[in-house]
Amino acid sequence: MKSKFLFDVPQEKKLRVIIDTDAACEADDPFAIVQALLSPKLMVKGILAEHFAVEGSVQRSYDEVCTILKAMELDGEVPVFMGEKGAMDMGESSSPAVEFLIKEALRDDPVPLFVLCQGAITNVAVAVKKCPEVLDRMTIVWIGTHGLARVPWREFNSGNDVAAANFILSHARNLWLVPSSVYATITVGLAELQQKVYPYGKIGRHLFENMIAYNNSPGAGWTKGESWSLGDSPAIAVALNPDCGHYVEHEAPFIEEDTSSSFGKGNPVIRIYTDIDSRYILEDFFAKLQINFGSDKSAE
């Protein structure tokens, strides 16, 4: 896909990126994936399929990523890898996702590597457990946990693999955490998506129709009806602009079995975001989609 931007990003400001995603779980992951793929600053080296604690879910995530790439006419251009089939405590394996992550992290390349995690953090945890050296060779951005808050509801991403969450939180120093109090604020209306996403190519139609299908499904009983939180998009936003929100340097939380946060376990100090500029995230995505697919009538 040829870029239609009238600008470029200097090479020294670019990042290597690996996206780790439970893409078929809900409807927000695909939006974040598309935004990353459309961003000149981010050189997406690979996409890792993540499980979401349902049998066969890693295959579903893999298939959804392939659907996205095909709709963007990028199939074959960005490698996609099957990840771990379930939680880390189910036993280690050597999935293609884990092997690729280790290989890319150890590769001699001056361009910084960011791993953008939009689900359970199983693939990354298994890779770090297998090859601890990778910890110092990448920055991990994770959409997950309740962060500094003690929220009563179960946080989905950390809850899908509590052992992996605590393994990473107790080892990673180059970790940027975007907790529930932040990712839940990236709110869009379905009418806005119909106007700003649906008309723009096969990918715009897919993003919108996938969202509507999930919103009407039995699994979306917790949603509000005609709005949604694009909660995975902050992973892309902070890679593009680390200062698009405020953050604190704080001891990483320990995740209890109910996914509440506790402290005093001696975890390393990490970056925890306390807010994100939702205007920046959403308008950047809408603009990139419309610039690149505004003249694409293939979805009609």
mmCIF file of C-alpha atoms in Angstrom:
data_model
loop_
_atom_site.group_PDB
_atom_site.id
_atom_site.type_symbol
_atom_site.label_atom_id
_atom_site.label_comp_id
_atom_site.label_asym_id
_atom_site.label_seq_id
_atom_site.Cartn_x
_atom_site.Cartn_y
_atom_site.Cartn_z
ATOM 1 C CA MET A 1 0.000 0.000 0.000
ATOM 2 C CA LYS A 2 1.538 3.290 -1.123
ATOM 3 C CA SER A 3 1.386 6.049 1.456
ATOM 4 C CA LYS A 4 -0.597 9.157 0.552
ATOM 5 C CA PHE A 5 0.916 11.355 3.253
ATOM 6 C CA LEU A 6 2.581 14.626 2.281
ATOM 7 C CA PHE A 7 5.125 14.181 5.080
ATOM 8 C CA ASP A 8 7.635 11.645 6.295
ATOM 9 C CA VAL A 9 9.295 10.873 9.613
ATOM 10 C CA PRO A 10 13.077 11.212 9.979
ATOM 11 C CA GLN A 11 14.726 7.813 10.261
ATOM 12 C CA GLU A 12 16.220 8.597 13.672
ATOM 13 C CA LYS A 13 12.714 9.131 15.091
ATOM 14 C CA LYS A 14 11.236 5.860 13.850
ATOM 15 C CA LEU A 15 10.557 2.800 15.973
ATOM 16 C CA ARG A 16 10.519 -0.909 15.295
ATOM 17 C CA VAL A 17 7.198 -2.271 16.521
ATOM 18 C CA ILE A 18 5.779 -5.681 17.332
ATOM 19 C CA ILE A 19 2.039 -5.791 18.017
ATOM 20 C CA ASP A 20 0.747 -8.466 20.403
ATOM 21 C CA THR A 21 -3.030 -8.675 20.066
ATOM 22 C CA ASP A 22 -6.115 -10.692 20.988
ATOM 23 C CA ALA A 23 -7.589 -9.249 17.802
ATOM 24 C CA ALA A 24 -10.758 -11.356 17.669
ATOM 25 C CA CYS A 25 -11.768 -10.893 21.282
ATOM 26 C CA GLU A 26 -13.681 -7.621 21.052
ATOM 27 C CA ALA A 27 -13.890 -4.875 18.440
ATOM 28 C CA ASP A 28 -11.241 -2.359 19.493
ATOM 29 C CA ASP A 29 -8.008 -4.234 18.701
ATOM 30 C CA PRO A 30 -8.481 -3.931 14.921
ATOM 31 C CA PHE A 31 -8.670 -0.129 15.148
ATOM 32 C CA ALA A 32 -5.338 -0.011 16.982
ATOM 33 C CA ILE A 33 -3.713 -2.410 14.511
ATOM 34 C CA VAL A 34 -4.826 -0.302 11.542
ATOM 35 C CA GLN A 35 -3.581 2.903 13.174
ATOM 36 C CA ALA A 36 -0.158 1.341 13.738
ATOM 37 C CA LEU A 37 0.055 0.086 10.157
ATOM 38 C CA LEU A 38 -0.848 3.539 8.818
ATOM 39 C CA SER A 39 1.716 5.405 10.956
ATOM 40 C CA PRO A 40 4.993 6.312 9.185
ATOM 41 C CA LYS A 41 6.874 6.460 12.497
ATOM 42 C CA LEU A 42 6.116 2.820 13.306
ATOM 43 C CA MET A 43 7.887 0.102 11.355
ATOM 44 C CA VAL A 44 5.670 -2.886 12.138
ATOM 45 C CA LYS A 45 7.970 -5.891 12.057
ATOM 46 C CA GLY A 46 5.376 -8.480 13.000
ATOM 47 C CA ILE A 47 2.017 -9.103 14.631
ATOM 48 C CA LEU A 48 1.632 -11.761 17.330
ATOM 49 C CA ALA A 49 -1.712 -13.484 17.855
ATOM 50 C CA GLU A 50 -2.642 -13.590 21.554
ATOM 51 C CA HIS A 51 -5.160 -15.876 23.261
ATOM 52 C CA PHE A 52 -8.115 -14.583 25.286
ATOM 53 C CA ALA A 53 -8.696 -17.535 27.620
ATOM 54 C CA VAL A 54 -11.057 -19.362 25.261
ATOM 55 C CA GLU A 55 -10.181 -22.577 23.458
ATOM 56 C CA GLY A 56 -9.093 -21.814 19.917
ATOM 57 C CA SER A 57 -8.886 -18.078 20.608
ATOM 58 C CA VAL A 58 -5.313 -17.651 19.405
ATOM 59 C CA GLN A 59 -6.336 -19.026 16.000
ATOM 60 C CA ARG A 60 -9.265 -16.606 15.919
ATOM 61 C CA SER A 61 -6.931 -13.708 16.707
ATOM 62 C CA TYR A 62 -4.563 -14.845 13.965
ATOM 63 C CA ASP A 63 -7.409 -15.060 11.440
ATOM 64 C CA GLU A 64 -8.679 -11.582 12.331
ATOM 65 C CA VAL A 65 -5.223 -10.068 11.835
ATOM 66 C CA CYS A 66 -5.047 -11.726 8.409
ATOM 67 C CA THR A 67 -8.482 -10.296 7.558
ATOM 68 C CA ILE A 68 -7.280 -6.802 8.486
ATOM 69 C CA LEU A 69 -4.141 -7.093 6.380
ATOM 70 C CA LYS A 70 -6.115 -8.355 3.390
ATOM 71 C CA ALA A 71 -8.597 -5.485 3.656
ATOM 72 C CA MET A 72 -5.666 -3.050 3.687
ATOM 73 C CA GLU A 73 -3.993 -4.868 0.767
ATOM 74 C CA LEU A 74 -1.037 -5.653 3.029
ATOM 75 C CA ASP A 75 -1.395 -9.432 3.135
ATOM 76 C CA GLY A 76 2.046 -10.961 2.718
ATOM 77 C CA GLU A 77 3.798 -7.707 3.645
ATOM 78 C CA VAL A 78 3.595 -7.965 7.445
ATOM 79 C CA PRO A 79 4.323 -11.340 9.074
ATOM 80 C CA VAL A 80 1.756 -12.759 11.499
ATOM 81 C CA PHE A 81 2.643 -15.358 14.116
ATOM 82 C CA MET A 82 0.599 -17.823 16.161
ATOM 83 C CA GLY A 83 1.101 -17.294 19.888
ATOM 84 C CA GLU A 84 0.723 -19.376 23.030
ATOM 85 C CA LYS A 85 -2.500 -21.380 23.150
ATOM 86 C CA GLY A 86 -3.322 -20.442 26.726
ATOM 87 C CA ALA A 87 -2.059 -18.958 29.974
ATOM 88 C CA MET A 88 1.585 -19.218 30.929
ATOM 89 C CA ASP A 89 0.945 -21.540 33.880
ATOM 90 C CA MET A 90 -0.524 -24.119 31.488
ATOM 91 C CA GLY A 91 3.053 -24.987 30.562
ATOM 92 C CA GLU A 92 5.684 -23.336 28.417
ATOM 93 C CA SER A 93 5.874 -23.952 24.718
ATOM 94 C CA SER A 94 7.807 -22.468 21.869
ATOM 95 C CA SER A 95 5.207 -20.810 19.710
ATOM 96 C CA PRO A 96 6.190 -18.977 16.512
ATOM 97 C CA ALA A 97 5.253 -15.689 18.221
ATOM 98 C CA VAL A 98 7.678 -16.288 21.082
ATOM 99 C CA GLU A 99 10.489 -17.317 18.745
ATOM 100 C CA PHE A 100 9.967 -14.253 16.540
ATOM 101 C CA LEU A 101 9.889 -11.861 19.500
ATOM 102 C CA ILE A 102 13.169 -13.218 20.839
ATOM 103 C CA LYS A 103 14.820 -13.107 17.413
ATOM 104 C CA GLU A 104 13.717 -9.524 16.717
ATOM 105 C CA ALA A 105 14.720 -8.303 20.189
ATOM 106 C CA LEU A 106 18.185 -9.830 19.889
ATOM 107 C CA ARG A 107 18.725 -8.533 16.370
ATOM 108 C CA ASP A 108 21.511 -5.977 16.064
ATOM 109 C CA ASP A 109 19.554 -2.885 15.076
ATOM 110 C CA PRO A 110 19.996 0.700 16.355
ATOM 111 C CA VAL A 111 16.276 1.448 15.919
ATOM 112 C CA PRO A 112 14.482 1.046 19.295
ATOM 113 C CA LEU A 113 12.047 -1.851 19.611
ATOM 114 C CA PHE A 114 8.595 -1.330 21.147
ATOM 115 C CA VAL A 115 6.283 -4.267 21.869
ATOM 116 C CA LEU A 116 2.680 -3.033 21.982
ATOM 117 C CA CYS A 117 0.528 -5.426 24.012
ATOM 118 C CA GLN A 118 -3.259 -5.274 23.587
ATOM 119 C CA GLY A 119 -4.464 -8.261 25.583
ATOM 120 C CA ALA A 120 -3.079 -10.882 27.935
ATOM 121 C CA ILE A 121 0.691 -10.608 28.110
ATOM 122 C CA THR A 122 1.364 -14.322 27.757
ATOM 123 C CA ASN A 123 3.506 -14.283 24.607
ATOM 124 C CA VAL A 124 5.833 -11.647 26.024
ATOM 125 C CA ALA A 125 6.095 -13.367 29.408
ATOM 126 C CA VAL A 126 7.012 -16.713 27.863
ATOM 127 C CA ALA A 127 9.604 -15.016 25.655
ATOM 128 C CA VAL A 128 11.168 -13.239 28.640
ATOM 129 C CA LYS A 129 11.161 -16.411 30.713
ATOM 130 C CA LYS A 130 12.880 -18.273 27.900
ATOM 131 C CA CYS A 131 15.371 -15.507 27.111
ATOM 132 C CA PRO A 132 15.690 -12.902 29.925
ATOM 133 C CA GLU A 133 18.150 -10.898 27.824
ATOM 134 C CA VAL A 134 15.313 -9.491 25.724
ATOM 135 C CA LEU A 135 14.059 -7.398 28.663
ATOM 136 C CA ASP A 136 16.837 -4.849 28.167
ATOM 137 C CA ARG A 137 16.358 -4.727 24.416
ATOM 138 C CA MET A 138 12.749 -3.556 24.165
ATOM 139 C CA THR A 139 10.153 -1.248 25.675
ATOM 140 C CA ILE A 140 6.883 -2.957 26.550
ATOM 141 C CA VAL A 141 3.650 -0.943 26.324
ATOM 142 C CA TRP A 142 0.765 -2.807 27.923
ATOM 143 C CA ILE A 143 -2.949 -2.053 27.944
ATOM 144 C CA GLY A 144 -3.866 -3.787 31.177
ATOM 145 C CA THR A 145 -4.359 -3.941 34.967
ATOM 146 C CA HIS A 146 -6.107 -1.419 37.199
ATOM 147 C CA GLY A 147 -2.775 0.316 37.751
ATOM 148 C CA LEU A 148 -2.771 2.472 40.851
ATOM 149 C CA ALA A 149 -6.510 2.064 41.430
ATOM 150 C CA ARG A 150 -8.364 -0.632 43.343
ATOM 151 C CA VAL A 151 -11.345 -1.193 41.065
ATOM 152 C CA PRO A 152 -13.876 -3.901 41.984
ATOM 153 C CA TRP A 153 -14.520 -5.275 38.478
ATOM 154 C CA ARG A 154 -12.268 -7.885 36.924
ATOM 155 C CA GLU A 155 -9.739 -6.373 34.514
ATOM 156 C CA PHE A 156 -9.860 -8.442 31.361
ATOM 157 C CA ASN A 157 -6.302 -8.393 30.007
ATOM 158 C CA SER A 158 -4.461 -9.143 33.246
ATOM 159 C CA GLY A 159 -7.226 -11.534 34.292
ATOM 160 C CA ASN A 160 -6.687 -13.716 31.242
ATOM 161 C CA ASP A 161 -3.231 -14.624 32.545
ATOM 162 C CA VAL A 162 -2.526 -13.373 36.066
ATOM 163 C CA ALA A 163 0.697 -15.403 36.303
ATOM 164 C CA ALA A 164 2.085 -13.837 33.125
ATOM 165 C CA ALA A 165 1.030 -10.381 34.310
ATOM 166 C CA ASN A 166 2.879 -10.749 37.601
ATOM 167 C CA PHE A 167 5.921 -12.246 35.928
ATOM 168 C CA ILE A 168 6.276 -9.233 33.634
ATOM 169 C CA LEU A 169 5.414 -6.698 36.344
ATOM 170 C CA SER A 170 8.045 -8.169 38.647
ATOM 171 C CA HIS A 171 10.799 -8.230 36.016
ATOM 172 C CA ALA A 172 10.302 -5.503 33.409
ATOM 173 C CA ARG A 173 11.847 -2.090 33.923
ATOM 174 C CA ASN A 174 11.199 -0.684 30.450
ATOM 175 C CA LEU A 175 7.436 -1.020 30.856
ATOM 176 C CA TRP A 176 4.791 1.599 30.098
ATOM 177 C CA LEU A 177 1.456 0.618 31.621
ATOM 178 C CA VAL A 178 -1.906 1.996 30.430
ATOM 179 C CA PRO A 179 -4.422 0.896 33.096
ATOM 180 C CA SER A 180 -8.198 0.593 33.005
ATOM 181 C CA SER A 181 -8.853 4.094 34.365
ATOM 182 C CA VAL A 182 -7.098 5.456 31.268
ATOM 183 C CA TYR A 183 -7.945 3.075 28.433
ATOM 184 C CA ALA A 184 -11.659 3.175 29.273
ATOM 185 C CA THR A 185 -11.782 6.902 28.457
ATOM 186 C CA ILE A 186 -11.101 6.592 24.698
ATOM 187 C CA THR A 187 -14.780 6.813 23.892
ATOM 188 C CA VAL A 188 -16.411 7.003 20.451
ATOM 189 C CA GLY A 189 -20.025 6.912 19.312
ATOM 190 C CA LEU A 190 -21.201 4.409 16.736
ATOM 191 C CA ALA A 191 -22.661 7.273 14.690
ATOM 192 C CA GLU A 192 -19.222 8.880 14.609
ATOM 193 C CA LEU A 193 -17.718 5.623 13.352
ATOM 194 C CA GLN A 194 -20.399 5.353 10.663
ATOM 195 C CA GLN A 195 -19.476 8.827 9.447
ATOM 196 C CA LYS A 196 -15.677 8.747 9.864
ATOM 197 C CA VAL A 197 -14.733 5.080 9.363
ATOM 198 C CA TYR A 198 -17.349 3.114 7.405
ATOM 199 C CA PRO A 199 -16.984 4.992 4.047
ATOM 200 C CA TYR A 200 -13.222 4.484 3.777
ATOM 201 C CA GLY A 201 -12.292 1.390 1.834
ATOM 202 C CA LYS A 202 -12.684 -2.273 2.615
ATOM 203 C CA ILE A 203 -10.886 -1.773 5.907
ATOM 204 C CA GLY A 204 -13.237 1.018 7.007
ATOM 205 C CA ARG A 205 -16.244 -1.148 6.256
ATOM 206 C CA HIS A 206 -14.701 -4.102 8.082
ATOM 207 C CA LEU A 207 -13.875 -2.063 11.177
ATOM 208 C CA PHE A 208 -17.387 -0.628 11.385
ATOM 209 C CA GLU A 209 -19.280 -3.821 10.609
ATOM 210 C CA ASN A 210 -17.118 -5.825 13.013
ATOM 211 C CA MET A 211 -17.881 -3.284 15.720
ATOM 212 C CA ILE A 212 -21.624 -3.398 15.077
ATOM 213 C CA ALA A 213 -21.667 -7.198 15.017
ATOM 214 C CA TYR A 214 -19.928 -7.390 18.379
ATOM 215 C CA ASN A 215 -22.071 -4.620 19.876
ATOM 216 C CA ASN A 216 -25.172 -6.680 19.025
ATOM 217 C CA SER A 217 -23.726 -9.969 20.286
ATOM 218 C CA PRO A 218 -24.492 -11.657 23.628
ATOM 219 C CA GLY A 219 -20.910 -11.027 24.736
ATOM 220 C CA ALA A 220 -21.432 -7.262 24.649
ATOM 221 C CA GLY A 221 -23.994 -7.091 27.419
ATOM 222 C CA TRP A 222 -21.693 -4.764 29.363
ATOM 223 C CA THR A 223 -21.624 -2.066 26.665
ATOM 224 C CA LYS A 224 -23.774 1.060 26.735
ATOM 225 C CA GLY A 225 -25.605 0.582 23.429
ATOM 226 C CA GLU A 226 -24.299 3.170 20.968
ATOM 227 C CA SER A 227 -20.812 3.949 22.204
ATOM 228 C CA TRP A 228 -17.536 2.130 22.608
ATOM 229 C CA SER A 229 -14.113 2.576 24.137
ATOM 230 C CA LEU A 230 -11.236 2.090 21.700
ATOM 231 C CA GLY A 231 -9.204 0.977 24.682
ATOM 232 C CA ASP A 232 -6.294 -0.574 22.787
ATOM 233 C CA SER A 233 -5.481 2.546 20.790
ATOM 234 C CA PRO A 234 -3.430 4.226 23.578
ATOM 235 C CA ALA A 235 -0.705 1.632 22.962
ATOM 236 C CA ILE A 236 -0.259 3.127 19.515
ATOM 237 C CA ALA A 237 -0.631 6.702 20.705
ATOM 238 C CA VAL A 238 2.100 6.598 23.351
ATOM 239 C CA ALA A 239 4.494 4.946 20.892
ATOM 240 C CA LEU A 240 3.791 7.765 18.432
ATOM 241 C CA ASN A 241 3.968 10.468 21.114
ATOM 242 C CA PRO A 242 4.944 9.463 24.681
ATOM 243 C CA ASP A 243 3.800 12.888 25.881
ATOM 244 C CA CYS A 244 0.206 12.568 24.648
ATOM 245 C CA GLY A 245 -0.735 11.848 28.253
ATOM 246 C CA HIS A 246 0.506 12.273 31.798
ATOM 247 C CA TYR A 247 2.282 9.528 33.688
ATOM 248 C CA VAL A 248 4.047 8.773 36.943
ATOM 249 C CA GLU A 249 7.070 6.641 37.722
ATOM 250 C CA HIS A 250 5.823 4.177 40.328
ATOM 251 C CA GLU A 251 6.368 0.706 41.684
ATOM 252 C CA ALA A 252 4.644 -1.802 39.402
ATOM 253 C CA PRO A 253 1.524 -3.340 40.916
ATOM 254 C CA PHE A 254 1.141 -6.945 41.968
ATOM 255 C CA ILE A 255 -2.042 -8.412 40.492
ATOM 256 C CA GLU A 256 -4.231 -10.350 42.879
ATOM 257 C CA GLU A 257 -6.421 -13.192 41.597
ATOM 258 C CA ASP A 258 -9.419 -10.819 41.416
ATOM 259 C CA THR A 259 -7.156 -8.482 39.327
ATOM 260 C CA SER A 260 -7.032 -5.783 42.000
ATOM 261 C CA SER A 261 -3.670 -4.078 42.469
ATOM 262 C CA SER A 262 -1.515 -4.307 45.564
ATOM 263 C CA PHE A 263 1.908 -2.872 46.292
ATOM 264 C CA GLY A 264 4.913 -3.418 48.514
ATOM 265 C CA LYS A 265 6.095 -6.564 46.731
ATOM 266 C CA GLY A 266 9.401 -5.031 45.635
ATOM 267 C CA ASN A 267 8.426 -4.760 41.970
ATOM 268 C CA PRO A 268 10.513 -2.454 39.768
ATOM 269 C CA VAL A 269 9.567 1.160 39.109
ATOM 270 C CA ILE A 270 7.756 1.538 35.784
ATOM 271 C CA ARG A 271 5.854 4.211 33.869
ATOM 272 C CA ILE A 272 2.121 4.253 34.631
ATOM 273 C CA TYR A 273 -0.092 6.557 32.562
ATOM 274 C CA THR A 274 -2.733 8.523 34.468
ATOM 275 C CA ASP A 275 -4.488 10.063 31.451
ATOM 276 C CA ILE A 276 -4.332 10.131 27.647
ATOM 277 C CA ASP A 277 -5.379 12.778 25.120
ATOM 278 C CA SER A 278 -8.310 11.005 23.478
ATOM 279 C CA ARG A 279 -8.706 13.788 20.895
ATOM 280 C CA TYR A 280 -5.189 13.161 19.640
ATOM 281 C CA ILE A 281 -5.622 9.384 19.416
ATOM 282 C CA LEU A 282 -8.970 9.431 17.644
ATOM 283 C CA GLU A 283 -8.322 12.312 15.253
ATOM 284 C CA ASP A 284 -4.957 10.852 14.274
ATOM 285 C CA PHE A 285 -6.658 7.569 13.419
ATOM 286 C CA PHE A 286 -9.552 9.157 11.498
ATOM 287 C CA ALA A 287 -7.162 11.373 9.516
ATOM 288 C CA LYS A 288 -4.808 8.532 8.570
ATOM 289 C CA LEU A 289 -7.685 6.299 7.502
ATOM 290 C CA GLN A 290 -9.335 9.003 5.419
ATOM 291 C CA ILE A 291 -6.105 10.210 3.774
ATOM 292 C CA ASN A 292 -5.162 6.697 2.700
ATOM 293 C CA PHE A 293 -8.597 5.342 1.783
ATOM 294 C CA GLY A 294 -10.619 8.444 0.948
ATOM 295 C CA SER A 295 -10.637 7.683 -2.767
ATOM 296 C CA ASP A 296 -11.062 3.900 -2.340
ATOM 297 C CA LYS A 297 -14.496 2.928 -3.671
ATOM 298 C CA SER A 298 -13.835 -0.820 -3.443
ATOM 299 C CA ALA A 299 -16.075 -1.188 -0.393
ATOM 300 C CA GLU A 300 -19.120 0.173 -2.185
#
